[in-house]
Each structure stands twice: as structure tokens, then as C-alpha cells.
XYZ file of C-alpha atoms in Angstrom:
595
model
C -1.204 7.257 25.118
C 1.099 10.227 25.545
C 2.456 9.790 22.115
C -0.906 8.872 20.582
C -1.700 12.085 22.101
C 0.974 13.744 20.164
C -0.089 12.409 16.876
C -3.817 13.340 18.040
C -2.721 17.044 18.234
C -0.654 17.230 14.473
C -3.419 15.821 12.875
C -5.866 18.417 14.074
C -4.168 21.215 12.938
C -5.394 21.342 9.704
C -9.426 22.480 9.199
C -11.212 21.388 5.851
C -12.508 25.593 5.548
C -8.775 26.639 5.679
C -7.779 28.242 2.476
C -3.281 27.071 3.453
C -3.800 23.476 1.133
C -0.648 21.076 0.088
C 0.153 23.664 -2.175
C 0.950 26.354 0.343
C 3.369 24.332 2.237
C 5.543 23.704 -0.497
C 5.469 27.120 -1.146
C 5.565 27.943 3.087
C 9.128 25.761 3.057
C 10.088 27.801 -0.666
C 9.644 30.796 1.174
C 11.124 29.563 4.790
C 14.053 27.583 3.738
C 14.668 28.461 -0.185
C 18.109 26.699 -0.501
C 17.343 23.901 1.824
C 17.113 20.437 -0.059
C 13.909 19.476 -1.194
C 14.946 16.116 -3.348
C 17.283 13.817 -4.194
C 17.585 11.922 -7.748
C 20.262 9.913 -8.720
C 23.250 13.077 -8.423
C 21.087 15.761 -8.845
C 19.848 17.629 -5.532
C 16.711 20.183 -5.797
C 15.857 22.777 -3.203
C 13.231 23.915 -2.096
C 12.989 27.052 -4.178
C 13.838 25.045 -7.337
C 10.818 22.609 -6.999
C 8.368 25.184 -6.189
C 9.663 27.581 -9.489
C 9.297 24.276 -11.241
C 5.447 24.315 -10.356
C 5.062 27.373 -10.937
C 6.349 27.295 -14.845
C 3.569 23.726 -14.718
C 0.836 25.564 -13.228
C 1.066 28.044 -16.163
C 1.441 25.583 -18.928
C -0.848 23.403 -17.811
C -3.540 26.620 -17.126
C -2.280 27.664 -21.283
C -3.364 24.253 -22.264
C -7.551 24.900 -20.561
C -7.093 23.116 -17.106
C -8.632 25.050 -14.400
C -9.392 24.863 -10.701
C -12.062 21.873 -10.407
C -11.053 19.848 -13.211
C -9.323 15.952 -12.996
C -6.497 14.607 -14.797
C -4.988 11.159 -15.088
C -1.441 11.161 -14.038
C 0.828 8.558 -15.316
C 4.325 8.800 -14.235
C 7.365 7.050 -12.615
C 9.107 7.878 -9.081
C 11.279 10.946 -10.320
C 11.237 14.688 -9.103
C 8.872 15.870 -11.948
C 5.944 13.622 -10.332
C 6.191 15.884 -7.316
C 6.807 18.931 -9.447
C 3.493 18.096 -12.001
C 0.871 17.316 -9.229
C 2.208 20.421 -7.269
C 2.083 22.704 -10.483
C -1.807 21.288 -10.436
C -2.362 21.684 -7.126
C -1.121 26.020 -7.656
C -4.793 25.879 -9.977
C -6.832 23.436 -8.004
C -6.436 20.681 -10.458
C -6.854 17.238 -8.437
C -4.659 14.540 -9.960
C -5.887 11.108 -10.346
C -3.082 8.661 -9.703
C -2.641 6.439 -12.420
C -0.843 2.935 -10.976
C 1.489 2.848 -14.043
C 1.819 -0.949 -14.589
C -1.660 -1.306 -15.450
C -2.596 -2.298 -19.016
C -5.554 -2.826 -21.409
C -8.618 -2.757 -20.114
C -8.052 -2.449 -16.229
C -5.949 0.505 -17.551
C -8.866 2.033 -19.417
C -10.974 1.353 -16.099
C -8.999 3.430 -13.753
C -8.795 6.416 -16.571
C -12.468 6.347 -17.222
C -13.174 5.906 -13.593
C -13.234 9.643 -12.951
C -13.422 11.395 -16.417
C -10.266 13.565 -17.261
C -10.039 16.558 -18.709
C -6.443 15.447 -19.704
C -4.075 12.954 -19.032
C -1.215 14.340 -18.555
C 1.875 11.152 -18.709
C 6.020 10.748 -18.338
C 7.011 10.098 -21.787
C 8.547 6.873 -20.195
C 4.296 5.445 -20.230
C 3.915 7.513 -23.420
C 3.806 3.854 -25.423
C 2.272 1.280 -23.201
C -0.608 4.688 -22.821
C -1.338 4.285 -25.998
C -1.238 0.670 -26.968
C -3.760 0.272 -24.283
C -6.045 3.228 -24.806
C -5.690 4.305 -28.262
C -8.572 6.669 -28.822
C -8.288 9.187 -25.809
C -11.399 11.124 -25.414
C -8.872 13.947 -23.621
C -5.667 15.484 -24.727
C -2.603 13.355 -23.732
C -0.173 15.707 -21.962
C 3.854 14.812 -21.887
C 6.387 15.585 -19.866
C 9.699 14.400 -21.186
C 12.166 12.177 -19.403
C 15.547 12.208 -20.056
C 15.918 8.325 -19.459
C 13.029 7.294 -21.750
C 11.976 10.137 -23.883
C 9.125 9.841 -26.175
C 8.792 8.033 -29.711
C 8.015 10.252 -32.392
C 5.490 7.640 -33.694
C 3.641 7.747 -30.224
C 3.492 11.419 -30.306
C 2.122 11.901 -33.806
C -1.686 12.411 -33.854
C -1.808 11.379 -30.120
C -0.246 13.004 -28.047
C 1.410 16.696 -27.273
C 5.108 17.365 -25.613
C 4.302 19.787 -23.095
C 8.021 20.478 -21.804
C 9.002 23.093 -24.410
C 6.267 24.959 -23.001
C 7.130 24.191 -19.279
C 10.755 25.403 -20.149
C 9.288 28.880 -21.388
C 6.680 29.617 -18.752
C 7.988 32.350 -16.271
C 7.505 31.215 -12.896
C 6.426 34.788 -11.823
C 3.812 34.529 -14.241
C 2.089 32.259 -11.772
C -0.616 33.836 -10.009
C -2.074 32.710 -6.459
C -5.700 33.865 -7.737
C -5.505 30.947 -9.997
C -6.623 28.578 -6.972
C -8.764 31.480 -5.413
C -11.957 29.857 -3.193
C -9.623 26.586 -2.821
C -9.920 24.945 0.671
C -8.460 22.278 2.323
C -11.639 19.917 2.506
C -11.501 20.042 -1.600
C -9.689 17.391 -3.104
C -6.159 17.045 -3.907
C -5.741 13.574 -5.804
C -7.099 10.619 -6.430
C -5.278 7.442 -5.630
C -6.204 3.645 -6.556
C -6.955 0.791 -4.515
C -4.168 -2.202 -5.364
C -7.316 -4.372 -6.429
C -6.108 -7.536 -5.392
C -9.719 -8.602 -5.321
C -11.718 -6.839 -8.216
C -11.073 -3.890 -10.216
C -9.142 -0.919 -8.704
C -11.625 2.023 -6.749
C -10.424 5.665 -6.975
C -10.188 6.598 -3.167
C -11.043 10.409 -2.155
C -7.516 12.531 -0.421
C -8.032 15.930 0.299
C -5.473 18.621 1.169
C -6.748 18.383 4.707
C -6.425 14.552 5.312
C -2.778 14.891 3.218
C -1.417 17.533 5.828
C -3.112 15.757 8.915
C -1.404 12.404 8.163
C 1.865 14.501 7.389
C 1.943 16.253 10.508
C 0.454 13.934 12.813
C 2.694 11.033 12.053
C 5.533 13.661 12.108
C 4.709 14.548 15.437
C 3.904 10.600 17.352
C 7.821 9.697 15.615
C 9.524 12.953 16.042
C 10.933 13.509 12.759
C 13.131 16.291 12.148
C 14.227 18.979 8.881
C 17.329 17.055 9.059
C 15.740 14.180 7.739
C 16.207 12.461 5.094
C 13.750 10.184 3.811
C 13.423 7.219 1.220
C 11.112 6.518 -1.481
C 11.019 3.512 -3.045
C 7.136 2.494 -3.092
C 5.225 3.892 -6.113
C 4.190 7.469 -5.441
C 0.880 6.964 -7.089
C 0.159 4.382 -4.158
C -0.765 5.354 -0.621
C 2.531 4.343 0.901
C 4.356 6.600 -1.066
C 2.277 9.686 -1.975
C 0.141 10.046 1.297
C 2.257 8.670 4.139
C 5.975 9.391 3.248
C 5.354 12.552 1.325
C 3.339 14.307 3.653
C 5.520 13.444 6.563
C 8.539 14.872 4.658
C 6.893 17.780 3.900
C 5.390 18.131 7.636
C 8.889 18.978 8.650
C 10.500 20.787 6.195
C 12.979 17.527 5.298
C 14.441 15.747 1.934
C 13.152 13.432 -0.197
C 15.277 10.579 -2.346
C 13.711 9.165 -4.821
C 14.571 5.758 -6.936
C 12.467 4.820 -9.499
C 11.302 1.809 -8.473
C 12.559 -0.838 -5.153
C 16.016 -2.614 -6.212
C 17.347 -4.799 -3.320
C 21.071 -4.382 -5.117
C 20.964 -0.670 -4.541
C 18.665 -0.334 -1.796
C 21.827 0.219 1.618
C 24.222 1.724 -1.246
C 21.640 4.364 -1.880
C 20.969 4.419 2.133
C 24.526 5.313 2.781
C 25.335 7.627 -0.240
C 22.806 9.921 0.875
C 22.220 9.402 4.144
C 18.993 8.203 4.764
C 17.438 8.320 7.954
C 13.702 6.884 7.251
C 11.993 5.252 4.712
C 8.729 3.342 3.936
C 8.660 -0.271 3.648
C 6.681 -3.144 2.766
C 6.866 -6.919 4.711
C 7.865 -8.405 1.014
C 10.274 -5.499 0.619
C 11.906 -6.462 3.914
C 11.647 -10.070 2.958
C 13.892 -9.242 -0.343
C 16.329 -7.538 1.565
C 16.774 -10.679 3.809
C 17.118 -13.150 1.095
C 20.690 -11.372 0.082
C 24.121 -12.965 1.643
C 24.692 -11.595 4.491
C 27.332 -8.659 3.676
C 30.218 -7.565 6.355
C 28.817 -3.976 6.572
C 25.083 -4.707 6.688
C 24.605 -2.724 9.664
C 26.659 0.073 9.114
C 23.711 2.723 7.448
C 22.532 5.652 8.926
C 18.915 4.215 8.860
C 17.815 5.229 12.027
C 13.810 4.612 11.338
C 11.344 2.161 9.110
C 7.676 2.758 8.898
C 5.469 0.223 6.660
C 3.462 -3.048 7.223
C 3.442 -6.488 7.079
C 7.150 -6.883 7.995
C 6.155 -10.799 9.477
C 6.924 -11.739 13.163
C 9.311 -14.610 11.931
C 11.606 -11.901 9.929
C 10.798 -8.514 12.633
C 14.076 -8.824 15.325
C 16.369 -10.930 12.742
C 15.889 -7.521 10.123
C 16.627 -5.416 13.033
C 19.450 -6.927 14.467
C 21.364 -7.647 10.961
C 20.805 -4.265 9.978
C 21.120 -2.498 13.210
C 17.543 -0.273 12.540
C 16.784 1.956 15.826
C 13.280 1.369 15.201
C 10.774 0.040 12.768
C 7.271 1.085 13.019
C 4.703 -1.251 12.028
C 1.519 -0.022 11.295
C -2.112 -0.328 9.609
C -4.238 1.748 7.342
C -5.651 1.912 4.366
C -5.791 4.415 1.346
C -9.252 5.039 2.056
C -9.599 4.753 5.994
C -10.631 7.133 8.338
C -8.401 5.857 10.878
C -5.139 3.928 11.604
C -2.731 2.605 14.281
C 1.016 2.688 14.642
C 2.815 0.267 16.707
C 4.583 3.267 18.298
C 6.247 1.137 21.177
C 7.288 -1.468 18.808
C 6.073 -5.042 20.359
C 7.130 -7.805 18.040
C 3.882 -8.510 16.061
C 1.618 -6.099 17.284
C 0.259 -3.443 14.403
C -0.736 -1.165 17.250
C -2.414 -0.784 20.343
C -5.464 1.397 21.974
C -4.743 1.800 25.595
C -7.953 3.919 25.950
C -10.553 3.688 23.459
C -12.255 6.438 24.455
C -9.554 8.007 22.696
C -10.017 5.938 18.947
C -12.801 5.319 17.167
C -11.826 1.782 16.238
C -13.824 -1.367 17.405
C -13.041 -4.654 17.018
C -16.550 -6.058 16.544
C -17.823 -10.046 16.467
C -17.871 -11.687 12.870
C -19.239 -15.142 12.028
C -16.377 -16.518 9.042
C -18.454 -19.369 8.252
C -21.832 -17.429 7.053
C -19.576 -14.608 6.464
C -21.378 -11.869 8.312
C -21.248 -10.018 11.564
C -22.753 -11.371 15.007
C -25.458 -9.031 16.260
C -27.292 -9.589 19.801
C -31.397 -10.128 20.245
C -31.707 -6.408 20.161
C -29.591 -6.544 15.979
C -26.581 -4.724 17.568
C -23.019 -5.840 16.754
C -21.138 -6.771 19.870
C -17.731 -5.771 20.738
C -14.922 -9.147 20.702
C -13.425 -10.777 23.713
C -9.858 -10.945 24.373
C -7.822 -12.983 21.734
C -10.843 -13.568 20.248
C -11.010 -12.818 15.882
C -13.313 -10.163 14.810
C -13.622 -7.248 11.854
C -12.281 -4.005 13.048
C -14.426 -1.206 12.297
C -14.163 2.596 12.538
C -16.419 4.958 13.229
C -17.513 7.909 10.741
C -17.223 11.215 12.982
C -19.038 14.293 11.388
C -17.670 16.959 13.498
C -17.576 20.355 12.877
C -14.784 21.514 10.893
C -12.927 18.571 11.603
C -11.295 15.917 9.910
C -11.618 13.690 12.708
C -12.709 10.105 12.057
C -14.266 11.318 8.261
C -14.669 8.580 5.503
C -14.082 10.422 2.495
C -14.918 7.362 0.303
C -14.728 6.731 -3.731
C -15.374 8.522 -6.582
C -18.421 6.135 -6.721
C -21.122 6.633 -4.525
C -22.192 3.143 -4.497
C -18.858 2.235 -3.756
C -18.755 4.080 -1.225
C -21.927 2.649 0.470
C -20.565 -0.297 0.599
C -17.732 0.154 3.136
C -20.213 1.850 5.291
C -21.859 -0.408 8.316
C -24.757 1.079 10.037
C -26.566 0.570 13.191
C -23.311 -1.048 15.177
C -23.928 -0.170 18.491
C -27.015 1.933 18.351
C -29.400 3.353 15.875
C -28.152 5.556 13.235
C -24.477 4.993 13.975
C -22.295 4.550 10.924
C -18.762 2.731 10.538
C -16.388 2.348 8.062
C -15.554 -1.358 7.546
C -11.595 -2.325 6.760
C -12.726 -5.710 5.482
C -9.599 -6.796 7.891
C -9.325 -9.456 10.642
C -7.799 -8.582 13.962
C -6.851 -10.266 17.412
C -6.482 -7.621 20.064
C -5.444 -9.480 23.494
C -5.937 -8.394 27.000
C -3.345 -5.217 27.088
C -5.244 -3.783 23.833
C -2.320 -4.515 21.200
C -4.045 -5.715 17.987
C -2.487 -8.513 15.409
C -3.729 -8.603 12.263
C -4.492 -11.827 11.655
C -6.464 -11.699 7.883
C -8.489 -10.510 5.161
C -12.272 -10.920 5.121
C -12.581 -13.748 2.695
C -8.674 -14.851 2.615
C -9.253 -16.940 5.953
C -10.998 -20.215 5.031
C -12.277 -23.342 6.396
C -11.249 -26.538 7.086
C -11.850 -29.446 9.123
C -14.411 -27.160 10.926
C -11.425 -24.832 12.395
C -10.442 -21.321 10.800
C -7.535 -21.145 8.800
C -5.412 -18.160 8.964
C -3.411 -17.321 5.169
C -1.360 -15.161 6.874
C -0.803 -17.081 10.054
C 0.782 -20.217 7.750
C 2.525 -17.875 5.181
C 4.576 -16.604 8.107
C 4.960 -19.427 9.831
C 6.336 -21.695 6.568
C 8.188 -18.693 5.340
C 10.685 -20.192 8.232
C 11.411 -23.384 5.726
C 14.995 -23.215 4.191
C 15.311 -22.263 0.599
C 11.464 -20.294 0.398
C 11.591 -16.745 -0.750
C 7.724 -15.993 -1.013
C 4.987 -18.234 0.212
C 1.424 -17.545 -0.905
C -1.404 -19.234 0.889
C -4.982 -19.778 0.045
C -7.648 -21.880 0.078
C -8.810 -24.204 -2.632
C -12.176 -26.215 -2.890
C -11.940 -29.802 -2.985
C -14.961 -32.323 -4.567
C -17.030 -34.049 -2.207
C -15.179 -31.802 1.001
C -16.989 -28.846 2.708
C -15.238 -25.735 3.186
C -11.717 -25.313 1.549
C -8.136 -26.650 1.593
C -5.161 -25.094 2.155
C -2.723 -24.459 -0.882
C 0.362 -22.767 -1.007
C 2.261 -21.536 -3.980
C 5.885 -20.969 -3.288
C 9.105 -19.101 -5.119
C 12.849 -20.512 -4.317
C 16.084 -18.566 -3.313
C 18.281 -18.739 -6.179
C 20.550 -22.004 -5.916
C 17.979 -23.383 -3.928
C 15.724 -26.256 -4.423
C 12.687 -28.131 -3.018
C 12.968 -30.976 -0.611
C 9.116 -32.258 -0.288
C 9.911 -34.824 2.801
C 11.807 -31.792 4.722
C 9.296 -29.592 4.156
C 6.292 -32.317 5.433
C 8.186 -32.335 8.109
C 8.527 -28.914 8.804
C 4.987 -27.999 8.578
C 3.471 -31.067 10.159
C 6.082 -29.798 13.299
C 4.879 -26.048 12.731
C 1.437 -25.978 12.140
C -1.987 -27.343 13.464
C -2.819 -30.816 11.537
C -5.444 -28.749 9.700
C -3.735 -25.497 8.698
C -0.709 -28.097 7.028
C -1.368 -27.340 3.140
C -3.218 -29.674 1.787
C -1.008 -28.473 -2.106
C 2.089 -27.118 -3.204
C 3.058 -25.255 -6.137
C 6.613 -24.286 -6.924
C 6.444 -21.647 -8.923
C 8.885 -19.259 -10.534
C 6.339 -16.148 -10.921
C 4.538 -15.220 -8.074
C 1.594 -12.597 -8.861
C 2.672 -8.937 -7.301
C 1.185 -6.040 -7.059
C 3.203 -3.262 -7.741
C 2.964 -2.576 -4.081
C 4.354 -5.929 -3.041
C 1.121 -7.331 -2.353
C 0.824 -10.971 -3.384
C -2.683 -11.529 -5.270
C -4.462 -15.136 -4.894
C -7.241 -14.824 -7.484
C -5.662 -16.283 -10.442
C -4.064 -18.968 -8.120
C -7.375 -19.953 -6.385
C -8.638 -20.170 -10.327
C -5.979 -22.376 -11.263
C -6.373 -24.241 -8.306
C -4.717 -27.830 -8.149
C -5.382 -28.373 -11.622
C -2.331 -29.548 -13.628
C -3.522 -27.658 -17.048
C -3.903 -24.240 -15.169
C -0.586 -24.801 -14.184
C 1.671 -25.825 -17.264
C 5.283 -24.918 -16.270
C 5.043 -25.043 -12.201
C 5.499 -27.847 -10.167
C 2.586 -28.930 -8.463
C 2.702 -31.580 -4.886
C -0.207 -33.027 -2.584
C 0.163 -34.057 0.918
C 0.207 -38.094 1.474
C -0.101 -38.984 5.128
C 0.826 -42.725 4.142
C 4.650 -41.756 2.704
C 4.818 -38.846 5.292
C 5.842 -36.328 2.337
C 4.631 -34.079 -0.857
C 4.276 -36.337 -3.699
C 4.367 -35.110 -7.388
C 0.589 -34.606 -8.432
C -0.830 -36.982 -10.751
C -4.206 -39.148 -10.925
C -2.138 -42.084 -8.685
C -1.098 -39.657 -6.138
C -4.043 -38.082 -5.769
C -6.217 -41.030 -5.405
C -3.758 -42.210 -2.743
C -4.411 -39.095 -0.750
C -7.687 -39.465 -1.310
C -8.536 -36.515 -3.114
C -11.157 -36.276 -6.283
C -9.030 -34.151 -9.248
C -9.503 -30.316 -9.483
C -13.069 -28.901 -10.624
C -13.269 -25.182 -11.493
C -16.080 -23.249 -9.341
């Protein structure tokens, strides 16, 4: 609790009526520490005075091209120094910057654009193309910014789109003026950033300056970071991970920032040790990647001294640590859009966090019935707290203090939206919560596991099924890189079966009576996959997260399939048999029927 406390304190320091926003501590460290490094790409090293001049010269081209404080863009743009540069330059006039995720195309693409109308969209010349195959007929001007790696087509350009950088390079950075953001406070918005939308289409998720420099400074504080600092960014900066978590904690102290455009396990410890990172954010795949690679001679020689992320996996937590010899990885939960969040700050293996005195947190672990998909209330329509070990929804509650950021659900750019994540009437009348949608277990010295997502846990048999639970635990099996588990309905059965699709180390292959084996040994007789699919492509966000959608479409069905190997369990032979009609009548299973 005394570090919680710590991390209480940072992230209090910032009021929503204070006029110092992300902007002004950029320009606080430009000022403070002018020569001090400010980020690191590929050989190139920018200070601190170099970034925020670089702003500056944006903030006046963009304010020559109309955008003023209050107005949106779309951003679309890679991991390199002129992402920070660009959404600084907009934060000097009070533009807020809607985070474009960059591998998005056609329609879901025209979605997030639309989703909070731009007065430009302002793009890396490296998205210039795939921008306009997928939205042609921009009802805004399309900004560019040039990059040296992947400049822009002439053909893209013409009639579409305008090359900004000539007049970025011919702005004078004292021609910036601090009136230009005048009446700017901290509770106003500084970007937009995009749900992953594993399960539907992508919601734009409020961040103001406030929450930015609370999560900076308060997460700072609880791990002790330092100027000295380096840190790592690998995860997309228009994701959560990357833009809200890292960033802000980098700036919170004054330290460095390397960038790489985008997570390459070949270069991830060369890059560690050429310049000297100390911390970076991770992702349990991420980690997962790293693993798969031959063990190398100096794996542990880095300077990585901390990890923060989620979903590192219990089976893969103390082997990464040892093999790489990491002081200390911080697992942890959140959400881009929650109003609260828990860092396992003393590092138990599994645990995501704990809440020694809840007095102290305004998160609840609250009763939830999987089966009718709802929460349990009491004869007076409250919701009632969980016991020990016992699986439940954790829930946050909305503070509305004065001046504070404290516990406030910021929500989407859609009120309805919005709505939606809110739970009222928990534990009394009027009382409002923001739901995570998540599953926990919190046991009897108040650490919490997550165990789930609402809706990814399924039924069978009559017991629970955990995705999450028998992804880990099968991970284990010799020769799996990814496992993806979810549940599939079967004719004639209630609730669902458990599938698994599965990707192979290269030079590995798939032994089905080993693996029956394995999980009948591992698992309960009902959480054993009832499917297998061996699969070469497994569906990724660009944050790592697996999605099931498509693969609970496709189902067991061989002509969903064409091109992946597909197995069912039979008891009789005590193995994974290749699925066909005779197979699957031998298991005793009807063929696939699309819901």
C-alpha cells in the first residue's frame, strides 16, 4: 500500500482547470534540460530542444493550413520521431489528434475516420497509398508529412493530397505563439485513441491532457523511474500501450525515448544493448516471440532492468525472467478507456495486481451469472461483492470529485457508447460504475488473476471454461508458438465446445497422440478441446491481441477452413484424428452448422 500510495500521490498532481497541458511539459523539459536526449531513431538522437522547435515549425504550418484550437484530425502515421513531433505541434494550438490504428483498411478504415469528423487528416507519406485506396473521396484535406523511408507517390499526391513538409521546413519556430492555445486546460482533450475491436468495430476512447500526465507521473512515481532512463517503444503509438502508458511515463521524468517502427524479435536485445535500454512496454505474445528464438549465449547480458505490459502467461513469467536476467517485470491491467487500473507492483507470479485496502481503490469485483450472462443482484436488486477465489466482473466506480481526475470515466466520442459501459445502482441507488467487460479471481490476500473476457469463457458439460486458462496451460505442448482458444457450438449439444487453433515453431510439426496426451494430463476432462486447427495465420491485432471472431465463424467446418489442418478428439483411439464425416461420426459429433 505504501507504493500504491506513491502512485496515488503522482497521479493527483495534475487538476483538469490547470492551464500546464502535455504540451507544456515538453516544452517544461525544452526549457529545463535543452540538450538532454529526447529520442532515439535508428542513429539519429533528438534533444529535447530539437523536438520541441520541431513543434513549433508544425504548430505554425498546421495553424497556415486553418486548424485551430478545438478542431480534430485523423492521424495516420508509423512509430518514428515525427509522430511525437506532429501531435505535439497540435497540441501548441489545441488541436486533439485522433489516432488512426494504421493497418486498418476499407471500410473499418473509413469507420474510425468518420467516427469523429476531421477537419483534416493529416498522414506519414508511408499510409499516403493504402489512405487513399481505402477512402478515396476525403471530405477533409489530406495533410503529409514526408518520410524519408517511404516518401510519397506523385500519383497519390495529385488531386488528393498536399505535402506539408516544405512548409514545416520554412516555418520559424519563434513564430509560434503560446496565445495560439489560450483558454486550453487540462480536462480538454488531447487525442483520441481506438479500441483494438477484437469484438465489433473500433470506439474512439476520450484522453485528456490531465488523465495523460496523471498516468505519466503516477506510474513514474509507484516504479521509480529516473531522467536516466531510457525507454523502449515498440507497440504502436496510436494504441494505448504506447501513446498513453510509455509516453507519458517518459515524459514524467524528463527521460529518452527509442523508437522502432514496429516489434521485430531479430532486433529486439540488439536494439536493447545498442542503446541502452532500461524499460520498455510489452505484450504476453510479444514475450512469447521472444521465447520461441534459440536460446543465444548472451541472452541475459542487456541492460533491461524493467518490463511493464500484460498478459505475459504464468507458464512463460519466471522462465522469461531468468533467461533474460530482467530485474523486474510489471504485470498489469487497464484499459484505454478505464478509469482505473492495477499494477502487480510486488511481482507475484500470475497476479495482475492486488488491493490490500479497498478503501483505497474504487475497484469491485462484483457476482456475475456466465450462463444467463448477467450480474447476480440480492432481493433488495443490488449487485453483491464475490467470495474468495470465486469468478466475478470487476467493476470501477465513476468518482465526480471536484477538480479531480480521480476515478472519472471519460468515455467515447459516442454518447451511447458510452452508456453502455456504465452500470448503475451496484451497491446503492444512484451509484454508477464503469464495467471492464473482464473476468477476475481475487483470492484471500486480495491479489486478482484475470481469468477472461465477458463472453470468451463458455460452457461445457455444465462447468465454465476458461480461454485463457487452456491457452496457457497448452501453450506448455512442444512445438506450439500461439494457441487460440474458443468455443464452438455443436448440433444437438447445449452450451459450446472447446476449439483451439494453433501456429507451429518453425521446423516443428504436429504430433496429435502427444498432444491428447498432454492435454488429457493438463486439463479438466471438459476444458480438453473438443477441435484442433493447425494453422499457419493466426488473426492479430496490431497490438498482439489474438481475435476469435472469424475463427468461431469458421468453426469446425472444413470449407471455412481450406488450407489449415483441422483434428477432433476420439476418446476410442485416445488421439486427434484428421476431420472428416468418418471421424466425426466416430466421436460422435453432428458436422459444423453456421449460427
Amino acid at each position: 500500500q505504501e507504493k500504491m500510495n506513491r502512485q496515488i500521490f503522482g497521479a493527483s498532481k495534475n487538476k483538469p482547470s490547470q492551464t500546464y497541458t502535455a504540451a507544456d511539459r515538453y516544452e517544461q523539459f525544452a526549457a529545463e534540460k535543452p540538450d538532454a536526449p529526447a529520442v532515439r531513431w535508428h542513429a539519429r538522437e533528438w534533444t529535447y530542444k530539437e523536438l520541441n522547435d520541431r513543434a513549433n515549425q508544425m504548430a505554425v504550418a498546421f495553424r497556415d493550413k486553418g486548424l485551430t484550437r478545438g478542431d480534430t484530425v485523423a492521424f495516420l502515421m508509423d512509430n518514428r520521431p515525427e509522430f511525437y513531433i506532429a501531435v505535439l505541434g497540435l497540441a501548441k494550438l489545441g488541436v486533439v489528434a485522433s489516432l488512426i490504428n494504421t493497418q486498418q483498411k476499407g471500410e473499418t478504415l473509413k469507420h474510425s475516420i468518420e467516427r469523429v469528423p476531421p477537419k483534416a487528416i493529416v498522414t506519414g507519406s508511408e499510409h499516403l497509398g493504402h489512405l487513399k485506396d481505402s477512402y478515396p473521396h476525403s471530405a477533409a484535406p489530406v495533410l503529409v508529412i514526408h518520410d524519408e523511408e517511404f516518401p510519397a507517390a506523385g500519383d497519390d499526391l495529385k488531386d488528393y493530397a498536399e505535402d506539408i513538409t516544405p512548409l514545416i521546413d520554412a516555418a520559424d519556430p519563434q513564430a509560434y505563439d503560446k496565445a495560439w492555445r489560450e483558454g486550453l486546460v487540462a480536462g480538454d482533450m488531447f487525442v483520441y485513441i481506438f479500441t483494438s475491436g477484437t469484438t465489433g468495430l473500433p470506439k474512439a476512447a476520450k484522453l485528456s491532457h490531465v488523465r495523460w500526465l496523471n498516468t505519466g507521473d503516477g506510474m513514474s512515481a509507484l516504479l521509480e523511474f529516473r531522467p536516466d532512463d531510457v525507454f523502449y517503444c515498440v507497440l504502436p503509438l496510436y494504441h494505448s500501450a504506447g501513446f498513453m502508458s510509455l509516453t507519458s511515463m517518459c515524459l514524467a521524468v524528463g527521460g529518452c525515448m527509442a523508437l522502432r517502427r514496429k516489434f521485430s524479435v531479430s532486433n529486439f536485445w540488439p536494439d536493447v544493448r545498442t542503446h541502452k535500454i532500461t524499460v520498455t512496454q510489452y505484450i504476453g505474445e510479444m514475450c512469447r516471440y521472444l521465447m520461441a528464438r534459440p536460446e543465444q549465449p548472451d541472452d541475459a547480458d542487456n541492460p533491461l532492468r524493467a518490463m511493464i505490459g500484460s498478459s505475459i502467461g504464468m507458464d512463460i513469467w519466471e522462465r522469461f525472467k531468468t533467461r533474460f536476467d530482467v530485474e523486474q517485470i510489471f504485470e498489469g491491467w487497464g484499459s484505454t478507456e478505464a478509469n482505473t487500473g492495477m499494477t502487480n507492483v510486488d511481482q507475484k507470479i500470475g497476479a495482475v495486481g492486488r488491493v490490500p485496502n479497498k478503501q483505497m481503490s474504487n475497484i469491485r469485483l462484483i457476482k456475475y451469472d456466465l450462463e444467463e450472462d448477467t450480474h447476480i443482484r440480492n432481493a433488495d436488486g443490488f449487485c453483491m461483492e464475490t467470495d474468495d477465489d470465486e469468478v466475478g466482473e470487476l467493476v470501477a466506480m465513476i468518482l465526480d470529485l471536484p477538480d479531480s481526475a480521480a476515478g472519472r470515466f471519460e468515455g467515447y466520442s459516442d454518447p451511447d457508447e458510452t452508456e453502455k459501459k456504465i452500470l448503475r445502482n451496484v451497491f446503492s441507488e444512484g451509484d454508477a460504475f464503469w464495467r471492464s467487460g473482464d473476468l477476475f479471481r481475487r483470492d484471500a490476500d486480495d491479489y486478482f488473476y484475470f481469468v477472461d473476457r465477458v463472453g470468451d469463457t463458455f460452457r461445457w458439460k455444465s462447468e465454465n471454461v476458461s480461454t485463457m486458462e487452456v491457452a496457457e496451460t497448452l501453450a506448455d505442448f512442444d512445438g506450439l508458438a500461439f494457441v487460440n482458444c474458443y468455443g464452438v457450438k455443436v448440433p444437438g449439444t447445449e452450451g459450446r465446445a472447446g476449439m483451439i487453433a494453433v501456429t507451429l515453431k518453425d521446423g516443428a510439426s504436429f504430433d496429435p497422440k502427444a498432444f491428447y496426451g498432454f492435454a488429457t494430463d493438463k486439463l479438466a476432462h471438459y476444458a480438453v478441446p473438443l477441435f484442433i486447427r493447425v494453422t499457419t495465420d493466426m488473426d492479430m491485432t496490431s497490438t498482439m491481441k489474438i481475435r476469435k471472431v472469424d475463427f468461431q465463424r469458421a468453426g469446425y467446418d472444413p470449407a471455412r477452413v481450406k488450407g489449415d489442418q483441422l483434428f477432433v478428439k476420439v476418446d476410442d483411439d485416445a488421439t486427434y484424428a484428421p476431420l472428416s464425416d468418418e471421424t466425426l461420426a466416430k466421436a460422435d459429433i453432428a458436422p459444423f452448422e453456421a449460427e
